[in-house]
Amino acid sequence: MKEFVVIHDYLVTQEIVGDWDGQEEEVAERINEIYHTLYDLAEEDIESEVLMQILELVWDAWIGQESLPELETDDIYDWCRHVIENREQYLQESN
């Protein structure tokens, strides 16, 4: 159940994201936007464990991507929707 997952446990600050040549604030904002979008797109009755596993994919998938500071909201939404719709594939790949 979605309501048992605390999204604030996943959110990051610019200190956590590491060195991005002055773009740490933008990177933290994009990562947090990804977390929030995934959470919002997940259905209300999603199993808590599944949602947590999906949210745990974000850091590994994005923290090394050079395009992260310039990522647009539409791109974030599209990626998150794809992950939610194809969660079984993503969760298998992460194990």
CSV table of N, CA and C in Angstrom, one decimal:
chain,number,residue,atom,x,y,z
A,1,MET,N,0.8,-1.2,0.0
A,1,MET,CA,0.0,0.0,0.0
A,1,MET,C,0.9,1.2,0.0
A,2,LYS,N,0.6,2.1,-0.9
A,2,LYS,CA,1.4,3.3,-1.2
A,2,LYS,C,1.6,4.2,0.1
A,3,GLU,N,0.5,4.3,0.8
A,3,GLU,CA,0.5,5.3,1.9
A,3,GLU,C,1.5,4.9,3.0
A,4,PHE,N,2.0,3.6,3.0
A,4,PHE,CA,3.0,3.2,4.0
A,4,PHE,C,4.4,3.5,3.6
A,5,VAL,N,4.6,4.0,2.4
A,5,VAL,CA,6.0,4.4,2.0
A,5,VAL,C,6.1,5.9,2.2
A,6,VAL,N,7.2,6.3,2.9
A,6,VAL,CA,7.4,7.7,3.3
A,6,VAL,C,8.4,8.2,2.2
A,7,ILE,N,7.9,9.0,1.3
A,7,ILE,CA,8.7,9.5,0.2
A,7,ILE,C,9.9,10.3,0.7
A,8,HIS,N,9.8,11.0,1.8
A,8,HIS,CA,10.8,11.9,2.4
A,8,HIS,C,12.0,11.1,2.8
A,9,ASP,N,11.9,9.8,3.0
A,9,ASP,CA,13.0,8.9,3.3
A,9,ASP,C,14.0,8.8,2.1
A,10,TYR,N,13.5,9.1,0.9
A,10,TYR,CA,14.3,8.9,-0.3
A,10,TYR,C,14.9,10.2,-0.9
A,11,LEU,N,14.3,11.3,-0.5
A,11,LEU,CA,14.7,12.6,-1.0
A,11,LEU,C,16.2,13.0,-0.7
A,12,VAL,N,16.9,13.7,-1.6
A,12,VAL,CA,18.3,14.0,-1.4
A,12,VAL,C,18.5,15.5,-1.3
A,13,THR,N,19.6,15.9,-0.8
A,13,THR,CA,20.1,17.3,-0.7
A,13,THR,C,21.3,17.4,-1.7
A,14,GLN,N,21.6,18.7,-1.9
A,14,GLN,CA,22.8,18.9,-2.8
A,14,GLN,C,24.1,18.4,-2.2
A,15,GLU,N,24.1,18.3,-0.9
A,15,GLU,CA,25.3,17.7,-0.2
A,15,GLU,C,25.5,16.2,-0.5
A,16,ILE,N,24.4,15.6,-0.7
A,16,ILE,CA,24.4,14.1,-0.9
A,16,ILE,C,24.8,13.7,-2.3
A,17,VAL,N,24.4,14.6,-3.3
A,17,VAL,CA,24.6,14.2,-4.7
A,17,VAL,C,26.1,14.2,-5.2
A,18,GLY,N,26.9,14.8,-4.4
A,18,GLY,CA,28.3,14.8,-4.8
A,18,GLY,C,28.7,16.1,-5.6
A,19,ASP,N,29.8,16.0,-6.3
A,19,ASP,CA,30.3,17.2,-7.0
A,19,ASP,C,29.8,17.2,-8.4
A,20,TRP,N,29.1,18.2,-8.8
A,20,TRP,CA,28.5,18.4,-10.1
A,20,TRP,C,28.9,19.7,-10.7
A,21,ASP,N,30.1,20.2,-10.4
A,21,ASP,CA,30.6,21.4,-10.9
A,21,ASP,C,29.6,22.6,-10.8
A,22,GLY,N,29.1,22.8,-9.6
A,22,GLY,CA,28.2,23.9,-9.3
A,22,GLY,C,26.7,23.6,-9.6
A,23,GLN,N,26.4,22.4,-10.1
A,23,GLN,CA,25.0,22.1,-10.4
A,23,GLN,C,24.4,21.2,-9.4
A,24,GLU,N,25.0,21.1,-8.2
A,24,GLU,CA,24.5,20.2,-7.2
A,24,GLU,C,23.0,20.4,-6.9
A,25,GLU,N,22.6,21.7,-6.8
A,25,GLU,CA,21.2,22.0,-6.5
A,25,GLU,C,20.3,21.5,-7.6
A,26,GLU,N,20.6,21.7,-8.8
A,26,GLU,CA,19.8,21.2,-9.9
A,26,GLU,C,19.7,19.7,-9.9
A,27,VAL,N,20.8,19.0,-9.7
A,27,VAL,CA,20.8,17.6,-9.6
A,27,VAL,C,19.9,17.1,-8.5
A,28,ALA,N,20.0,17.6,-7.3
A,28,ALA,CA,19.2,17.2,-6.2
A,28,ALA,C,17.7,17.4,-6.6
A,29,GLU,N,17.4,18.6,-7.2
A,29,GLU,CA,16.0,18.8,-7.6
A,29,GLU,C,15.5,17.8,-8.6
A,30,ARG,N,16.3,17.5,-9.6
A,30,ARG,CA,15.9,16.5,-10.6
A,30,ARG,C,15.7,15.1,-9.9
A,31,ILE,N,16.6,14.7,-9.1
A,31,ILE,CA,16.5,13.4,-8.4
A,31,ILE,C,15.2,13.4,-7.6
A,32,ASN,N,15.0,14.4,-6.9
A,32,ASN,CA,13.8,14.5,-6.0
A,32,ASN,C,12.5,14.5,-6.9
A,33,GLU,N,12.6,15.2,-8.0
A,33,GLU,CA,11.4,15.2,-8.9
A,33,GLU,C,11.1,13.8,-9.4
A,34,ILE,N,12.2,13.1,-9.7
A,34,ILE,CA,12.0,11.7,-10.2
A,34,ILE,C,11.3,10.9,-9.1
A,35,TYR,N,11.8,11.0,-7.8
A,35,TYR,CA,11.2,10.2,-6.7
A,35,TYR,C,9.7,10.6,-6.6
A,36,HIS,N,9.4,11.9,-6.6
A,36,HIS,CA,8.0,12.3,-6.4
A,36,HIS,C,7.1,11.9,-7.6
A,37,THR,N,7.7,11.9,-8.8
A,37,THR,CA,6.9,11.5,-10.0
A,37,THR,C,6.6,10.0,-9.9
A,38,LEU,N,7.6,9.2,-9.6
A,38,LEU,CA,7.3,7.8,-9.4
A,38,LEU,C,6.3,7.5,-8.4
A,39,TYR,N,6.4,8.1,-7.3
A,39,TYR,CA,5.5,8.0,-6.2
A,39,TYR,C,4.1,8.3,-6.6
A,40,ASP,N,3.9,9.5,-7.3
A,40,ASP,CA,2.6,10.0,-7.7
A,40,ASP,C,2.0,9.1,-8.8
A,41,LEU,N,2.8,8.5,-9.7
A,41,LEU,CA,2.3,7.6,-10.7
A,41,LEU,C,2.0,6.2,-10.2
A,42,ALA,N,2.5,5.8,-9.1
A,42,ALA,CA,2.2,4.5,-8.6
A,42,ALA,C,0.8,4.4,-8.2
A,43,GLU,N,0.1,3.3,-8.5
A,43,GLU,CA,-1.3,3.2,-8.1
A,43,GLU,C,-1.4,3.1,-6.6
A,44,GLU,N,-2.5,3.5,-6.0
A,44,GLU,CA,-2.7,3.6,-4.6
A,44,GLU,C,-2.5,2.2,-3.9
A,45,ASP,N,-2.9,1.1,-4.6
A,45,ASP,CA,-2.8,-0.2,-4.0
A,45,ASP,C,-1.6,-1.0,-4.3
A,46,ILE,N,-0.5,-0.3,-4.8
A,46,ILE,CA,0.7,-0.9,-5.0
A,46,ILE,C,1.3,-1.5,-3.7
A,47,GLU,N,1.9,-2.6,-3.8
A,47,GLU,CA,2.5,-3.2,-2.6
A,47,GLU,C,3.7,-2.3,-2.1
A,48,SER,N,3.8,-2.0,-0.9
A,48,SER,CA,4.8,-1.1,-0.3
A,48,SER,C,6.2,-1.6,-0.7
A,49,GLU,N,6.4,-2.9,-0.6
A,49,GLU,CA,7.7,-3.4,-1.0
A,49,GLU,C,8.1,-3.2,-2.4
A,50,VAL,N,7.1,-3.3,-3.3
A,50,VAL,CA,7.4,-3.1,-4.7
A,50,VAL,C,7.7,-1.6,-5.0
A,51,LEU,N,6.9,-0.7,-4.4
A,51,LEU,CA,7.2,0.7,-4.5
A,51,LEU,C,8.6,1.1,-4.0
A,52,MET,N,8.9,0.6,-2.8
A,52,MET,CA,10.2,0.8,-2.3
A,52,MET,C,11.3,0.3,-3.2
A,53,GLN,N,11.2,-0.8,-3.8
A,53,GLN,CA,12.2,-1.3,-4.8
A,53,GLN,C,12.3,-0.4,-6.0
A,54,ILE,N,11.1,0.1,-6.5
A,54,ILE,CA,11.1,1.0,-7.6
A,54,ILE,C,11.9,2.3,-7.3
A,55,LEU,N,11.6,2.8,-6.1
A,55,LEU,CA,12.2,4.1,-5.7
A,55,LEU,C,13.8,3.9,-5.5
A,56,GLU,N,14.1,2.7,-5.1
A,56,GLU,CA,15.6,2.4,-4.9
A,56,GLU,C,16.3,2.3,-6.2
A,57,LEU,N,15.6,2.2,-7.3
A,57,LEU,CA,16.3,2.1,-8.6
A,57,LEU,C,16.8,3.5,-9.0
A,58,VAL,N,16.2,4.5,-8.5
A,58,VAL,CA,16.4,5.9,-9.0
A,58,VAL,C,17.9,6.3,-8.9
A,59,TRP,N,18.5,6.1,-7.7
A,59,TRP,CA,19.8,6.6,-7.5
A,59,TRP,C,20.8,5.9,-8.4
A,60,ASP,N,20.8,4.6,-8.5
A,60,ASP,CA,21.7,3.9,-9.4
A,60,ASP,C,21.5,4.2,-10.9
A,61,ALA,N,20.2,4.5,-11.3
A,61,ALA,CA,19.9,4.7,-12.7
A,61,ALA,C,20.3,6.1,-13.1
A,62,TRP,N,20.3,7.1,-12.2
A,62,TRP,CA,20.5,8.5,-12.6
A,62,TRP,C,21.7,9.2,-12.0
A,63,ILE,N,22.3,8.9,-10.9
A,63,ILE,CA,23.3,9.7,-10.3
A,63,ILE,C,24.5,9.9,-11.2
A,64,GLY,N,24.8,9.0,-12.1
A,64,GLY,CA,26.0,9.1,-12.9
A,64,GLY,C,25.7,9.7,-14.3
A,65,GLN,N,24.4,10.0,-14.6
A,65,GLN,CA,24.0,10.5,-15.9
A,65,GLN,C,24.4,12.0,-16.1
A,66,GLU,N,25.2,12.3,-17.0
A,66,GLU,CA,25.6,13.7,-17.3
A,66,GLU,C,24.5,14.6,-17.6
A,67,SER,N,23.4,14.0,-18.2
A,67,SER,CA,22.3,14.8,-18.6
A,67,SER,C,21.3,15.2,-17.4
A,68,LEU,N,21.6,14.7,-16.3
A,68,LEU,CA,20.7,14.9,-15.1
A,68,LEU,C,20.4,16.4,-14.8
A,69,PRO,N,21.4,17.3,-14.8
A,69,PRO,CA,21.0,18.7,-14.4
A,69,PRO,C,20.1,19.3,-15.4
A,70,GLU,N,20.1,18.9,-16.7
A,70,GLU,CA,19.3,19.6,-17.7
A,70,GLU,C,18.0,18.8,-18.0
A,71,LEU,N,17.7,17.7,-17.3
A,71,LEU,CA,16.6,16.9,-17.5
A,71,LEU,C,15.3,17.7,-17.4
A,72,GLU,N,14.4,17.5,-18.4
A,72,GLU,CA,13.2,18.2,-18.4
A,72,GLU,C,12.1,17.4,-17.7
A,73,THR,N,11.1,18.1,-17.2
A,73,THR,CA,10.0,17.5,-16.5
A,73,THR,C,9.3,16.4,-17.4
A,74,ASP,N,9.1,16.7,-18.7
A,74,ASP,CA,8.5,15.8,-19.6
A,74,ASP,C,9.3,14.5,-19.7
A,75,ASP,N,10.6,14.6,-19.7
A,75,ASP,CA,11.5,13.4,-19.8
A,75,ASP,C,11.4,12.6,-18.5
A,76,ILE,N,11.4,13.3,-17.4
A,76,ILE,CA,11.2,12.6,-16.1
A,76,ILE,C,9.9,11.9,-16.0
A,77,TYR,N,8.9,12.5,-16.4
A,77,TYR,CA,7.5,11.9,-16.4
A,77,TYR,C,7.5,10.6,-17.3
A,78,ASP,N,8.1,10.8,-18.5
A,78,ASP,CA,8.1,9.6,-19.5
A,78,ASP,C,8.9,8.5,-18.9
A,79,TRP,N,10.1,8.8,-18.3
A,79,TRP,CA,10.9,7.7,-17.7
A,79,TRP,C,10.1,7.0,-16.6
A,80,CYS,N,9.6,7.8,-15.7
A,80,CYS,CA,8.8,7.3,-14.5
A,80,CYS,C,7.6,6.4,-15.0
A,81,ARG,N,6.9,6.9,-15.9
A,81,ARG,CA,5.7,6.2,-16.4
A,81,ARG,C,6.2,4.8,-17.0
A,82,HIS,N,7.3,4.9,-17.7
A,82,HIS,CA,7.8,3.6,-18.3
A,82,HIS,C,8.2,2.6,-17.2
A,83,VAL,N,8.9,3.1,-16.2
A,83,VAL,CA,9.3,2.3,-15.1
A,83,VAL,C,8.1,1.7,-14.4
A,84,ILE,N,7.1,2.5,-14.1
A,84,ILE,CA,5.9,2.0,-13.4
A,84,ILE,C,5.2,0.9,-14.3
A,85,GLU,N,5.1,1.2,-15.6
A,85,GLU,CA,4.4,0.3,-16.5
A,85,GLU,C,5.2,-1.0,-16.7
A,86,ASN,N,6.5,-1.0,-16.6
A,86,ASN,CA,7.4,-2.1,-16.9
A,86,ASN,C,8.1,-2.5,-15.6
A,87,ARG,N,7.5,-2.3,-14.5
A,87,ARG,CA,8.2,-2.6,-13.2
A,87,ARG,C,8.8,-3.9,-13.1
A,88,GLU,N,8.1,-5.0,-13.6
A,88,GLU,CA,8.6,-6.3,-13.4
A,88,GLU,C,10.0,-6.5,-14.1
A,89,GLN,N,10.1,-5.9,-15.3
A,89,GLN,CA,11.4,-6.0,-16.0
A,89,GLN,C,12.5,-5.2,-15.2
A,90,TYR,N,12.2,-4.0,-14.7
A,90,TYR,CA,13.2,-3.2,-14.0
A,90,TYR,C,13.6,-3.9,-12.7
A,91,LEU,N,12.6,-4.5,-12.0
A,91,LEU,CA,12.9,-5.1,-10.7
A,91,LEU,C,13.7,-6.4,-10.9
A,92,GLN,N,13.5,-7.2,-12.0
A,92,GLN,CA,14.2,-8.3,-12.3
A,92,GLN,C,15.7,-8.0,-12.6
A,93,GLU,N,15.9,-6.9,-13.4
A,93,GLU,CA,17.2,-6.5,-13.8
A,93,GLU,C,18.0,-6.0,-12.6
A,94,SER,N,17.3,-5.5,-11.5
A,94,SER,CA,18.0,-5.0,-10.4
A,94,SER,C,18.4,-6.0,-9.4
A,95,ASN,N,17.9,-7.2,-9.5
A,95,ASN,CA,18.2,-8.3,-8.6
A,95,ASN,C,19.4,-9.1,-9.1
